[in-house]
Amino acid sequence: MTNAKIETSQPEVAYMDAGIELWWNVQNFLFAEADLLDRRCFNEWLEILHPDITYRMPLARNIRRDQIKQSEYTQPGETAWFDEGFQTLSQRVAQINTGIHWAEEPASRVSHLVSNVRVQVPANTVGSPEEVKVHSRFLIYQNRLQTETVLFVGKRADVLRRHEGRWKVLERTIYLDQNVLLAKALTTFF
Amino acid sequence: MRPIEELVQADQGLVRRAIFSDEDIFKQEIKQIFGRAWLFVGHESLVPNPDDYFVSQMGTDSVILTRNRQGQIQVLLNSCSHRGMKLCRYDHGNNRTFTCPYHGWSFSTDGQLVERPGELVGVPGFAKNYMGELDKKSWGLKSVAQIHNYKGTIWATWDPNAPPFEEYVGDMRLYLDSALDHRDGREGGSEVIGGVQKWRVKSNWKMPAENFIGDLYHDISHRSVDVVGIGPSGGRGRRDAMQGRVAIAFKDLGHGLLGNLPHYEEPDYSPMYTAYPEVERYYREVHEKRIQNLGNNMRVKHRVGTIFPNMSFHGWQPRTITVFHPVSATEMEMWRMYLVDSDAPEEVKESARHYFLRYSGPGGMTESDDMENWTGATAASQGDIAQDLYFNYQMGIGHTKPVPELRGAVVSHEFTEENARAYYRRWAQFMQGSSWETMTPTY
């Protein structure tokens, strides 16, 4: 009792779970996105990214349990597997489209499985929100050439924002469940 | 195993494919090369504070890079002397002692407590179960034979007879300086951006070492990224404009690089990072300071190169250190760290970091195609017919000139396989178990 802390400050915006309709819509958005990627419609995929997108996949490290929260994953400003914006993502698509990006030529067969989708909206939302937080799990299977097979599994934390009347991905942080990356290259989108 | 002189005929530009796929040869490499050579273990900025440690790798052995309470950096075998358990299973951390999770033996690096780093200090049941009869002094952690901190990079060897590090690198040192020194010419002054990329590649570890030693011929593999353009100034290509490069090989040491010959005057400033005007201004300013700081001193400029056996580095664009840890004859683990001027403004560090990450590493738009080459070449060399063939390294044999300013160095045009020949000549010397006396040149 003597150790009880008195909360003196609140987070800037509290979030609450979205209602079933919004949850349904956002989930469909993610499934449609996965489908675009698996069908290699990369140009169309770019269209659902917000022009100010931050797309980051930090590195996971083995560290003491009491430091996991602060430093299991590298922080913004540190090394990552990816840390980029719209321009680089477009360049990646352009690189695949050259037909001479040998890490994706011949093309990989990829299936993105997305699950455990949770959608949150600011607690003070009245009507439909402009921005939502989305947490999901992914399991991505990649097969290339004859037998080269890779599984990527992890979590995603997204922020979607309405832009010109549609949801767009404004922030995506990809937490891969891997310390030493067991794939030789990262040529798929997450 | 075929005799080494049959596997590598460097003067004829012939290297048998078996050295990239044969497990018996691999086991010999671990002993003869990784057991003797100076190996890159890490950077001091990975262990900035007393008791910090970082788990690294030397050949197939896990090692602990640690800074003790006295500030000294040590490299210890990461395996308990009692029953072999891996002591440090975190990638990095801060510990006063290393305690084994199996039976609780503990080891210290604190120079006030122990005579040598890694000494055994705690044994559960020492009095009761061992009756005090255990010679703790002789059961400490195995320590490397020699360690050297070169401008923040930490190097170690298991061989007490290996020549001093600076002799081992020879005048390749100048090119290492060019990567590690501040852009304004001051000594040292670089730091590693937080986080080390580590990834597995089904390639023999020598493929990238050879690729980075000065193989410009393979540039065709990167045409897709040149077309798209990912350089820090925008437009086509993947770097900013630079002066012509040459290939330089240290023929007695096995190191090599692409870069410029030694010069005494700073070439004119050529704009960099023009996509970020504030950053461009920084590079222009450090260029001016460089002219003042270096005066008429000799200097070099480094693009990319390899220090035998498995450490490569980019010195300019990008600016990185990479290591190829051997796992088996056909698999390696690549590590990469990214370097920036430690006192550069945040914006300069950030633009460099973004550029380096889109260039290098498994997600790098340039490097992703490199791994494709190394794994493809390793796989296609394992067939019964294929593995008995030779690789061809005959480009430019007999077309080199000595470099008077650099001991034992020869220069070729940009496109040559001279550097690879030097690398495999050195590989053969190590594999034959030649003595350091015969392997160390005297100039």
XYZ file of C-alpha atoms in Angstrom:
633
model
C 0.000 0.000 0.000
C 2.796 2.383 0.840
C 4.361 1.603 -2.521
C 1.240 2.393 -4.517
C 2.004 4.953 -7.177
C -0.328 7.805 -7.875
C -0.719 8.360 -11.584
C -0.175 12.037 -12.099
C -0.185 12.103 -15.856
C -2.306 10.433 -18.486
C -1.129 9.347 -21.902
C -1.836 12.075 -24.446
C -4.571 10.074 -26.093
C -6.070 6.923 -24.679
C -7.215 4.269 -27.106
C -10.102 1.845 -27.032
C -11.072 -1.140 -29.143
C -12.910 -0.271 -32.319
C -16.465 -1.431 -32.946
C -17.158 -4.473 -35.071
C -17.803 -2.589 -38.305
C -14.553 -0.669 -38.246
C -12.697 -3.799 -37.174
C -14.234 -5.649 -40.123
C -13.295 -2.894 -42.570
C -9.723 -2.591 -41.367
C -9.252 -6.329 -41.373
C -10.454 -6.468 -44.964
C -8.044 -3.669 -45.784
C -5.138 -5.767 -44.463
C -6.290 -8.896 -46.282
C -6.649 -6.985 -49.529
C -3.178 -5.564 -49.024
C -1.740 -9.055 -48.511
C -3.452 -10.144 -51.678
C -1.932 -7.279 -53.678
C 1.529 -8.284 -52.499
C 1.026 -11.984 -53.165
C -0.289 -11.233 -56.653
C 2.769 -8.989 -57.213
C 0.623 -5.903 -57.809
C 3.313 -3.732 -56.293
C 2.305 -0.509 -58.008
C -1.206 -0.885 -56.620
C 0.272 -1.654 -53.229
C 2.152 1.662 -53.281
C -1.185 3.414 -53.725
C -2.399 2.295 -50.314
C 0.698 3.681 -48.599
C 0.505 7.170 -47.183
C 2.989 9.551 -48.860
C 4.499 10.209 -45.393
C 4.797 6.541 -44.467
C 7.508 5.367 -42.084
C 8.306 1.708 -42.643
C 10.685 0.210 -40.147
C 11.810 -3.284 -39.239
C 14.101 -3.129 -36.198
C 16.651 -5.798 -35.218
C 15.789 -8.173 -32.369
C 18.434 -8.808 -29.744
C 18.881 -11.312 -26.923
C 19.065 -9.271 -23.770
C 18.192 -9.588 -20.112
C 14.543 -9.972 -19.274
C 14.419 -6.717 -17.328
C 15.607 -4.756 -20.378
C 13.355 -6.336 -22.966
C 10.911 -3.480 -23.005
C 13.545 -0.828 -23.673
C 16.006 -2.645 -25.858
C 15.013 -6.013 -27.235
C 14.384 -4.271 -30.550
C 16.612 -1.520 -31.886
C 15.135 1.949 -31.511
C 14.439 4.629 -34.123
C 17.812 6.098 -35.067
C 19.586 2.765 -34.712
C 20.369 0.031 -37.193
C 17.385 -1.851 -38.602
C 16.633 -4.310 -41.383
C 14.565 -1.563 -43.021
C 13.990 2.057 -42.092
C 12.523 4.033 -44.910
C 9.738 6.030 -46.425
C 7.661 6.208 -49.556
C 10.503 7.068 -51.902
C 12.602 4.013 -51.084
C 9.608 1.707 -51.151
C 8.774 3.008 -54.636
C 12.386 2.469 -55.647
C 12.183 -1.119 -54.420
C 9.147 -1.662 -56.611
C 10.925 -0.021 -59.541
C 13.926 -2.278 -58.949
C 11.779 -5.424 -59.092
C 10.147 -4.089 -62.256
C 13.516 -3.771 -64.032
C 13.498 -7.544 -64.457
C 17.208 -7.665 -63.634
C 16.965 -7.526 -59.841
C 18.361 -11.025 -59.502
C 17.252 -11.549 -55.906
C 13.659 -11.392 -57.232
C 14.230 -12.742 -60.720
C 12.822 -15.289 -61.191
C 10.142 -13.998 -58.846
C 9.452 -15.501 -55.430
C 6.200 -17.253 -54.680
C 4.941 -15.538 -51.539
C 1.915 -15.935 -49.299
C 1.185 -13.370 -46.620
C -1.016 -14.719 -43.830
C -2.330 -11.957 -41.558
C -4.137 -12.686 -38.322
C -4.872 -11.572 -34.737
C -6.005 -8.224 -36.069
C -6.854 -5.698 -33.362
C -8.036 -2.202 -34.153
C -7.988 0.687 -31.724
C -9.343 4.183 -31.971
C -8.733 7.271 -29.838
C -10.980 7.061 -26.757
C -12.559 10.419 -27.480
C -13.651 9.418 -30.986
C -17.088 10.550 -32.045
C -18.255 9.117 -35.354
C -15.662 7.569 -37.622
C -12.032 8.253 -36.696
C -9.432 9.714 -39.017
C -6.710 7.475 -37.664
C -6.560 3.975 -36.179
C -3.914 1.819 -34.570
C -3.765 -1.720 -35.855
C -1.909 -4.652 -34.385
C -1.563 -7.870 -36.314
C 0.524 -11.024 -36.677
C 2.009 -12.138 -39.947
C 3.299 -15.390 -41.299
C 4.961 -15.026 -44.666
C 6.019 -18.003 -46.725
C 8.502 -17.400 -49.513
C 9.708 -19.952 -52.030
C 12.233 -19.160 -54.733
C 13.905 -21.086 -57.501
C 13.698 -24.772 -56.664
C 13.888 -25.390 -52.940
C 14.798 -22.065 -51.371
C 12.178 -21.581 -48.688
C 11.913 -18.982 -45.963
C 9.364 -18.353 -43.233
C 9.014 -14.925 -41.704
C 6.862 -14.699 -38.595
C 6.239 -11.693 -36.398
C 4.098 -8.775 -35.326
C 3.145 -5.543 -36.974
C 2.111 -2.265 -35.391
C 0.453 -0.012 -37.951
C -1.136 3.378 -37.955
C -3.707 3.832 -40.716
C -4.896 7.295 -41.621
C -7.660 8.411 -43.914
C -6.186 10.120 -46.927
C -8.256 11.303 -49.869
C -11.161 9.247 -48.607
C -9.367 5.896 -48.155
C -7.333 4.231 -45.476
C -3.607 4.449 -46.041
C -0.683 3.020 -44.103
C 1.025 5.898 -42.316
C 3.289 3.930 -39.974
C 4.365 0.334 -40.063
C 6.736 -1.215 -37.550
C 7.565 -4.839 -38.226
C 8.807 -6.932 -35.315
C 10.311 -10.047 -36.819
C 10.567 -12.999 -34.414
C 14.194 -13.647 -35.335
C 17.546 -12.593 -33.895
C 19.957 -13.820 -36.572
C 18.007 -13.400 -39.778
C 17.638 -16.853 -41.295
C 16.972 -15.541 -44.781
C 19.831 -14.442 -47.003
C 17.946 -11.383 -48.210
C 14.760 -9.452 -47.560
C 13.174 -8.971 -50.932
C 9.532 -9.200 -49.968
C 7.378 -6.487 -48.392
C 5.956 -6.961 -44.926
C 41.953 -33.817 -49.433
C 44.036 -32.903 -52.475
C 47.355 -31.154 -51.833
C 47.012 -27.402 -51.339
C 49.316 -26.638 -54.263
C 46.857 -28.468 -56.480
C 43.819 -26.667 -55.024
C 45.261 -23.194 -55.456
C 47.548 -22.279 -58.335
C 47.386 -18.557 -57.810
C 50.048 -17.658 -60.361
C 48.025 -19.412 -63.066
C 44.782 -17.908 -61.800
C 43.295 -21.295 -60.898
C 41.377 -22.190 -57.747
C 39.651 -25.523 -57.432
C 35.974 -25.332 -56.497
C 36.408 -27.861 -53.709
C 37.752 -25.107 -51.447
C 34.239 -23.611 -51.511
C 32.378 -26.820 -50.760
C 34.534 -29.502 -49.132
C 33.990 -30.055 -45.393
C 37.491 -31.486 -44.790
C 39.028 -28.387 -46.307
C 36.687 -26.280 -44.179
C 37.874 -28.009 -40.969
C 41.462 -27.300 -41.959
C 40.611 -23.650 -42.577
C 39.164 -23.296 -39.104
C 42.377 -24.625 -37.599
C 45.007 -23.180 -39.888
C 43.454 -19.820 -40.708
C 40.991 -18.916 -37.962
C 43.233 -20.450 -35.306
C 46.178 -18.264 -36.295
C 45.199 -15.083 -38.126
C 44.283 -11.725 -36.605
C 40.501 -11.568 -36.642
C 38.148 -8.606 -36.309
C 36.093 -9.112 -33.130
C 34.177 -5.857 -32.760
C 34.341 -2.146 -32.136
C 35.048 -0.513 -28.800
C 31.844 1.499 -29.064
C 29.947 -1.798 -28.611
C 31.273 -1.903 -25.021
C 31.430 1.743 -23.947
C 31.181 1.281 -20.140
C 33.005 -0.781 -17.505
C 31.649 -4.365 -17.325
C 29.933 -4.054 -20.725
C 30.185 -7.076 -22.931
C 29.312 -8.032 -26.496
C 29.235 -11.618 -27.706
C 31.252 -12.075 -30.860
C 32.657 -14.855 -32.962
C 36.155 -16.017 -33.986
C 35.938 -18.738 -36.588
C 33.432 -21.247 -35.224
C 34.078 -20.217 -31.596
C 31.848 -17.861 -29.645
C 33.866 -15.223 -27.765
C 33.079 -12.491 -25.268
C 34.354 -9.022 -26.001
C 34.333 -7.263 -22.656
C 35.583 -4.121 -20.987
C 36.664 -4.606 -17.388
C 36.338 -2.229 -14.455
C 39.777 -0.858 -15.286
C 38.599 0.013 -18.800
C 40.648 -2.658 -20.558
C 39.112 -4.643 -23.372
C 39.408 -8.437 -23.242
C 38.422 -11.286 -25.505
C 37.521 -14.589 -23.808
C 36.221 -17.892 -25.067
C 32.485 -18.030 -24.383
C 32.468 -21.521 -22.928
C 32.623 -22.583 -19.289
C 35.854 -24.368 -18.410
C 33.915 -26.899 -16.307
C 31.498 -28.497 -18.766
C 31.522 -26.217 -21.774
C 28.188 -24.426 -21.374
C 27.942 -21.135 -23.242
C 28.385 -18.532 -20.536
C 26.907 -15.431 -22.171
C 23.708 -16.138 -23.950
C 22.650 -12.530 -24.316
C 23.964 -10.653 -27.337
C 25.259 -7.879 -25.114
C 24.892 -6.644 -21.574
C 26.715 -5.515 -18.459
C 28.130 -8.003 -15.947
C 30.698 -7.828 -13.210
C 31.261 -11.586 -13.389
C 30.209 -14.256 -15.838
C 28.353 -17.049 -14.097
C 27.660 -20.329 -15.829
C 23.976 -21.299 -15.784
C 24.836 -25.030 -15.665
C 26.759 -25.525 -12.391
C 27.382 -21.961 -11.330
C 31.099 -21.562 -11.874
C 31.841 -17.875 -12.164
C 34.633 -15.926 -13.799
C 35.817 -12.373 -13.395
C 37.657 -9.853 -15.511
C 38.116 -7.337 -12.708
C 41.832 -6.630 -12.525
C 41.525 -5.825 -8.809
C 40.181 -9.267 -8.001
C 42.056 -11.489 -10.378
C 45.482 -11.813 -11.924
C 44.286 -12.473 -15.422
C 40.991 -11.757 -17.174
C 38.495 -14.579 -17.046
C 39.949 -16.159 -13.915
C 37.746 -18.626 -12.048
C 36.558 -16.907 -8.873
C 33.483 -18.774 -7.739
C 32.867 -22.517 -7.521
C 29.691 -23.634 -5.734
C 30.578 -26.219 -3.080
C 34.280 -25.414 -3.310
C 34.886 -26.204 0.365
C 32.297 -28.924 0.895
C 32.251 -30.862 -2.388
C 35.715 -30.160 -3.723
C 37.229 -30.145 -0.189
C 39.026 -27.040 -1.417
C 40.957 -29.221 -3.846
C 40.602 -27.476 -7.152
C 43.286 -25.394 -8.783
C 41.126 -22.370 -9.624
C 44.035 -20.484 -11.172
C 44.400 -23.008 -13.966
C 40.686 -23.289 -14.768
C 39.875 -19.776 -15.943
C 38.300 -18.981 -19.276
C 40.532 -19.337 -22.265
C 41.742 -15.954 -23.342
C 42.988 -14.947 -26.779
C 46.752 -14.873 -27.151
C 46.907 -11.301 -28.394
C 44.489 -8.413 -28.640
C 44.837 -5.060 -30.358
C 42.665 -1.971 -30.372
C 43.181 -0.214 -33.670
C 41.376 3.146 -33.702
C 38.414 1.572 -31.959
C 38.345 -1.670 -33.949
C 39.199 -4.677 -31.788
C 41.312 -7.468 -33.251
C 42.444 -10.716 -31.678
C 44.383 -13.896 -32.457
C 44.651 -17.264 -30.712
C 48.262 -17.558 -31.853
C 50.898 -16.236 -29.433
C 53.427 -16.324 -32.267
C 51.428 -14.225 -34.697
C 53.257 -11.022 -35.612
C 51.944 -7.780 -34.087
C 48.685 -6.572 -35.634
C 50.249 -3.624 -37.405
C 52.732 -5.931 -39.110
C 49.902 -8.282 -40.048
C 47.887 -5.552 -41.780
C 50.977 -3.824 -43.181
C 50.293 -0.699 -45.203
C 46.694 -1.820 -45.711
C 46.458 0.072 -42.416
C 46.296 3.349 -44.333
C 43.110 2.238 -46.063
C 41.631 1.105 -42.772
C 42.458 4.601 -41.494
C 40.588 6.096 -44.385
C 37.424 4.337 -43.170
C 37.966 4.817 -39.431
C 39.286 8.368 -39.346
C 37.024 11.374 -39.151
C 35.999 12.778 -42.535
C 37.936 15.907 -41.604
C 41.154 13.879 -41.433
C 41.425 13.635 -37.649
C 42.541 10.244 -36.324
C 39.777 7.906 -35.240
C 36.569 9.731 -34.585
C 34.131 7.168 -35.926
C 31.493 5.196 -34.063
C 29.222 2.268 -34.803
C 25.528 3.069 -35.131
C 23.623 1.010 -32.513
C 22.709 -2.534 -33.561
C 24.597 -5.203 -35.504
C 22.920 -6.912 -38.446
C 23.485 -10.679 -38.433
C 22.187 -12.996 -41.095
C 22.747 -16.496 -42.475
C 23.752 -17.083 -46.057
C 24.268 -20.453 -47.730
C 27.555 -19.394 -49.216
C 31.134 -20.313 -48.514
C 32.649 -17.519 -46.393
C 35.398 -16.792 -48.933
C 32.959 -15.760 -51.668
C 32.177 -12.365 -50.097
C 35.779 -11.896 -48.876
C 36.874 -12.206 -52.501
C 33.967 -10.090 -53.763
C 34.909 -7.217 -51.427
C 38.649 -7.419 -52.071
C 38.291 -5.530 -55.317
C 36.057 -7.306 -57.767
C 34.623 -4.459 -59.775
C 33.956 -6.845 -62.644
C 30.798 -8.025 -60.893
C 29.237 -4.580 -61.071
C 26.890 -5.828 -63.761
C 24.921 -7.673 -61.070
C 23.935 -4.308 -59.604
C 22.557 -2.794 -62.793
C 18.987 -2.817 -61.460
C 19.877 -0.554 -58.564
C 21.964 1.713 -60.773
C 18.967 2.136 -63.066
C 16.672 2.975 -60.146
C 19.225 5.223 -58.428
C 19.574 5.099 -54.657
C 22.572 7.410 -54.181
C 22.562 10.118 -51.524
C 22.173 12.801 -54.152
C 19.365 11.205 -56.132
C 19.474 10.454 -59.840
C 20.859 7.315 -61.391
C 23.568 5.232 -59.775
C 24.078 4.216 -56.193
C 26.837 6.542 -54.992
C 28.003 10.088 -55.513
C 30.464 10.757 -58.297
C 34.014 9.805 -57.472
C 37.469 9.832 -58.977
C 38.657 6.801 -60.878
C 39.534 3.809 -58.762
C 42.374 1.356 -58.996
C 42.799 -2.115 -57.541
C 45.624 -2.467 -55.037
C 46.818 -5.813 -53.684
C 49.169 -6.402 -50.765
C 50.659 -9.429 -52.433
C 52.554 -10.790 -49.413
C 49.697 -10.305 -46.959
C 46.558 -11.253 -48.879
C 44.727 -7.965 -48.283
C 43.400 -5.850 -51.124
C 41.115 -3.022 -52.064
C 39.588 -0.705 -54.571
C 40.513 2.879 -53.930
C 43.053 5.502 -54.839
C 46.829 5.496 -54.843
C 48.521 7.499 -52.103
C 48.472 11.227 -52.778
C 49.674 14.342 -50.985
C 47.089 16.881 -51.936
C 43.381 16.785 -51.293
C 41.443 16.498 -54.533
C 38.834 19.190 -55.190
C 35.589 18.853 -53.304
C 32.966 16.976 -55.180
C 29.416 17.471 -53.881
C 27.895 14.706 -51.777
C 24.468 14.067 -50.308
C 23.010 16.895 -52.375
C 19.526 15.521 -51.729
C 20.048 16.897 -48.196
C 21.391 20.486 -48.432
C 22.292 20.726 -44.705
C 24.202 17.489 -44.922
C 25.968 18.538 -48.085
C 27.171 21.627 -46.235
C 28.660 19.389 -43.522
C 30.674 17.427 -46.040
C 31.884 20.611 -47.667
C 32.983 21.955 -44.283
C 34.818 18.796 -43.266
C 36.506 18.804 -46.659
C 37.916 22.259 -45.917
C 39.019 21.115 -42.463
C 40.609 18.065 -44.001
C 42.784 20.240 -46.211
C 43.982 22.095 -43.101
C 44.339 19.039 -40.890
C 46.240 16.877 -43.358
C 48.428 19.576 -44.903
C 50.937 17.892 -47.201
C 50.715 14.514 -45.499
C 50.277 11.412 -47.551
C 46.700 10.121 -47.647
C 44.638 7.521 -49.445
C 40.990 7.082 -50.245
C 39.299 3.754 -49.753
C 36.159 2.430 -51.441
C 36.023 -1.215 -50.487
C 38.497 -3.898 -49.468
C 39.228 -7.022 -47.465
C 41.658 -7.705 -44.658
C 42.580 -11.381 -44.794
C 40.785 -13.596 -43.946
C 37.194 -12.448 -43.305
C 36.808 -8.750 -42.575
C 35.794 -6.296 -45.260
C 34.962 -2.633 -45.093
C 33.583 0.194 -47.138
C 35.401 3.447 -46.549
C 33.356 6.026 -48.318
C 29.881 5.366 -49.659
C 28.570 3.492 -47.808
C 30.839 3.301 -44.736
C 30.569 -0.082 -43.074
C 32.396 -2.990 -41.522
C 31.361 -6.500 -42.410
C 32.558 -9.910 -41.230
C 31.946 -13.337 -42.729
C 31.800 -15.902 -39.952
C 32.307 -19.466 -41.172
C 29.526 -21.908 -40.258
C 30.246 -24.789 -42.623
C 31.830 -25.186 -46.038
C 28.596 -23.960 -47.595
C 27.163 -21.588 -44.991
C 28.288 -18.390 -43.273
C 26.883 -15.770 -40.962
C 27.378 -12.210 -42.125
C 27.598 -9.370 -39.639
C 27.463 -5.743 -40.525
C 28.017 -2.550 -38.590
C 27.634 0.988 -39.866
C 30.127 3.771 -39.197
C 29.592 7.519 -38.859
C 31.647 10.446 -37.597
C 30.908 10.377 -33.881
C 30.554 14.160 -33.529
C 28.583 14.735 -36.732
C 25.249 16.553 -36.436
C 22.218 14.303 -36.031
C 20.981 15.046 -39.525
C 24.276 13.903 -41.053
C 24.172 10.656 -39.073
C 20.547 10.064 -40.012
C 20.980 10.609 -43.738
C 24.016 8.296 -43.677
C 22.104 5.639 -41.760
C 19.161 5.706 -44.158
C 21.484 5.534 -47.143
C 23.593 2.698 -45.688
C 20.508 0.636 -44.883
C 19.036 0.953 -48.350
C 22.424 -0.014 -49.823
C 23.765 -2.801 -47.587
C 22.604 -5.697 -45.497
C 20.008 -8.307 -46.427
C 17.426 -5.568 -47.054
C 19.949 -3.503 -49.011
C 18.908 -2.881 -52.586
C 22.497 -3.417 -53.711
C 23.583 -6.208 -51.440
C 20.495 -8.411 -51.891
C 21.811 -9.262 -55.348
C 25.280 -10.084 -53.997
C 23.923 -12.851 -51.793
C 22.190 -14.262 -54.841
C 25.571 -14.606 -56.577
C 27.401 -16.152 -53.640
C 24.714 -18.708 -52.812
C 24.219 -19.567 -56.473
C 27.942 -20.072 -57.044
C 28.285 -22.155 -53.871
C 25.326 -24.371 -54.782
C 26.310 -24.890 -58.397
C 29.844 -25.852 -57.389
C 28.740 -28.802 -55.308
C 27.817 -31.166 -58.115
C 30.084 -34.144 -58.585
C 31.359 -32.943 -61.940
C 31.312 -29.260 -61.016
C 33.311 -29.513 -57.803
C 36.354 -30.864 -59.555
C 36.626 -27.895 -61.907
C 38.672 -24.763 -61.367
C 37.426 -21.210 -61.021
C 39.104 -18.812 -63.415
C 41.065 -15.901 -61.930
C 43.195 -15.091 -64.967
C 42.199 -11.486 -65.559
C 45.223 -9.228 -65.799
C 47.994 -11.681 -64.887
C 51.348 -9.977 -65.246
C 49.899 -6.466 -65.597
C 50.706 -4.876 -62.285
C 53.009 -2.139 -61.145
C 54.557 -1.701 -57.722
C 53.327 1.167 -55.532
C 56.467 2.812 -54.160
C 54.673 4.401 -51.176
C 53.111 1.146 -49.982
C 55.267 -1.775 -48.893
C 54.635 -4.894 -50.959
C 51.698 -3.400 -52.836
C 50.943 -3.711 -56.513
C 48.412 -1.721 -58.487
C 46.233 -2.810 -61.400
C 43.508 -1.093 -63.353
C 40.027 -1.111 -61.919
C 39.172 -4.454 -63.487
C 41.541 -7.221 -62.463
C 41.681 -10.494 -60.560
C 45.111 -9.723 -59.132
C 43.658 -9.015 -55.674
C 41.861 -12.351 -55.582
C 45.075 -14.127 -56.642
C 46.891 -12.466 -53.739
C 44.101 -13.526 -51.384
C 44.206 -17.208 -52.436
C 48.013 -17.255 -52.434
C 47.818 -16.187 -48.805
C 45.072 -18.748 -48.132
C 47.369 -21.483 -49.471
C 50.254 -20.362 -47.236
C 48.082 -20.551 -44.136
C 46.625 -23.892 -45.173
C 50.072 -25.361 -45.706
C 50.847 -24.465 -42.119
C 53.732 -22.237 -43.137
C 55.599 -20.627 -40.275
C 55.133 -16.952 -39.464
C 58.822 -16.458 -40.288
C 58.257 -17.525 -43.871
C 54.856 -15.808 -44.099
C 55.883 -12.403 -42.751
C 57.653 -10.183 -45.242
C 60.566 -8.043 -44.159
C 60.731 -4.687 -45.849
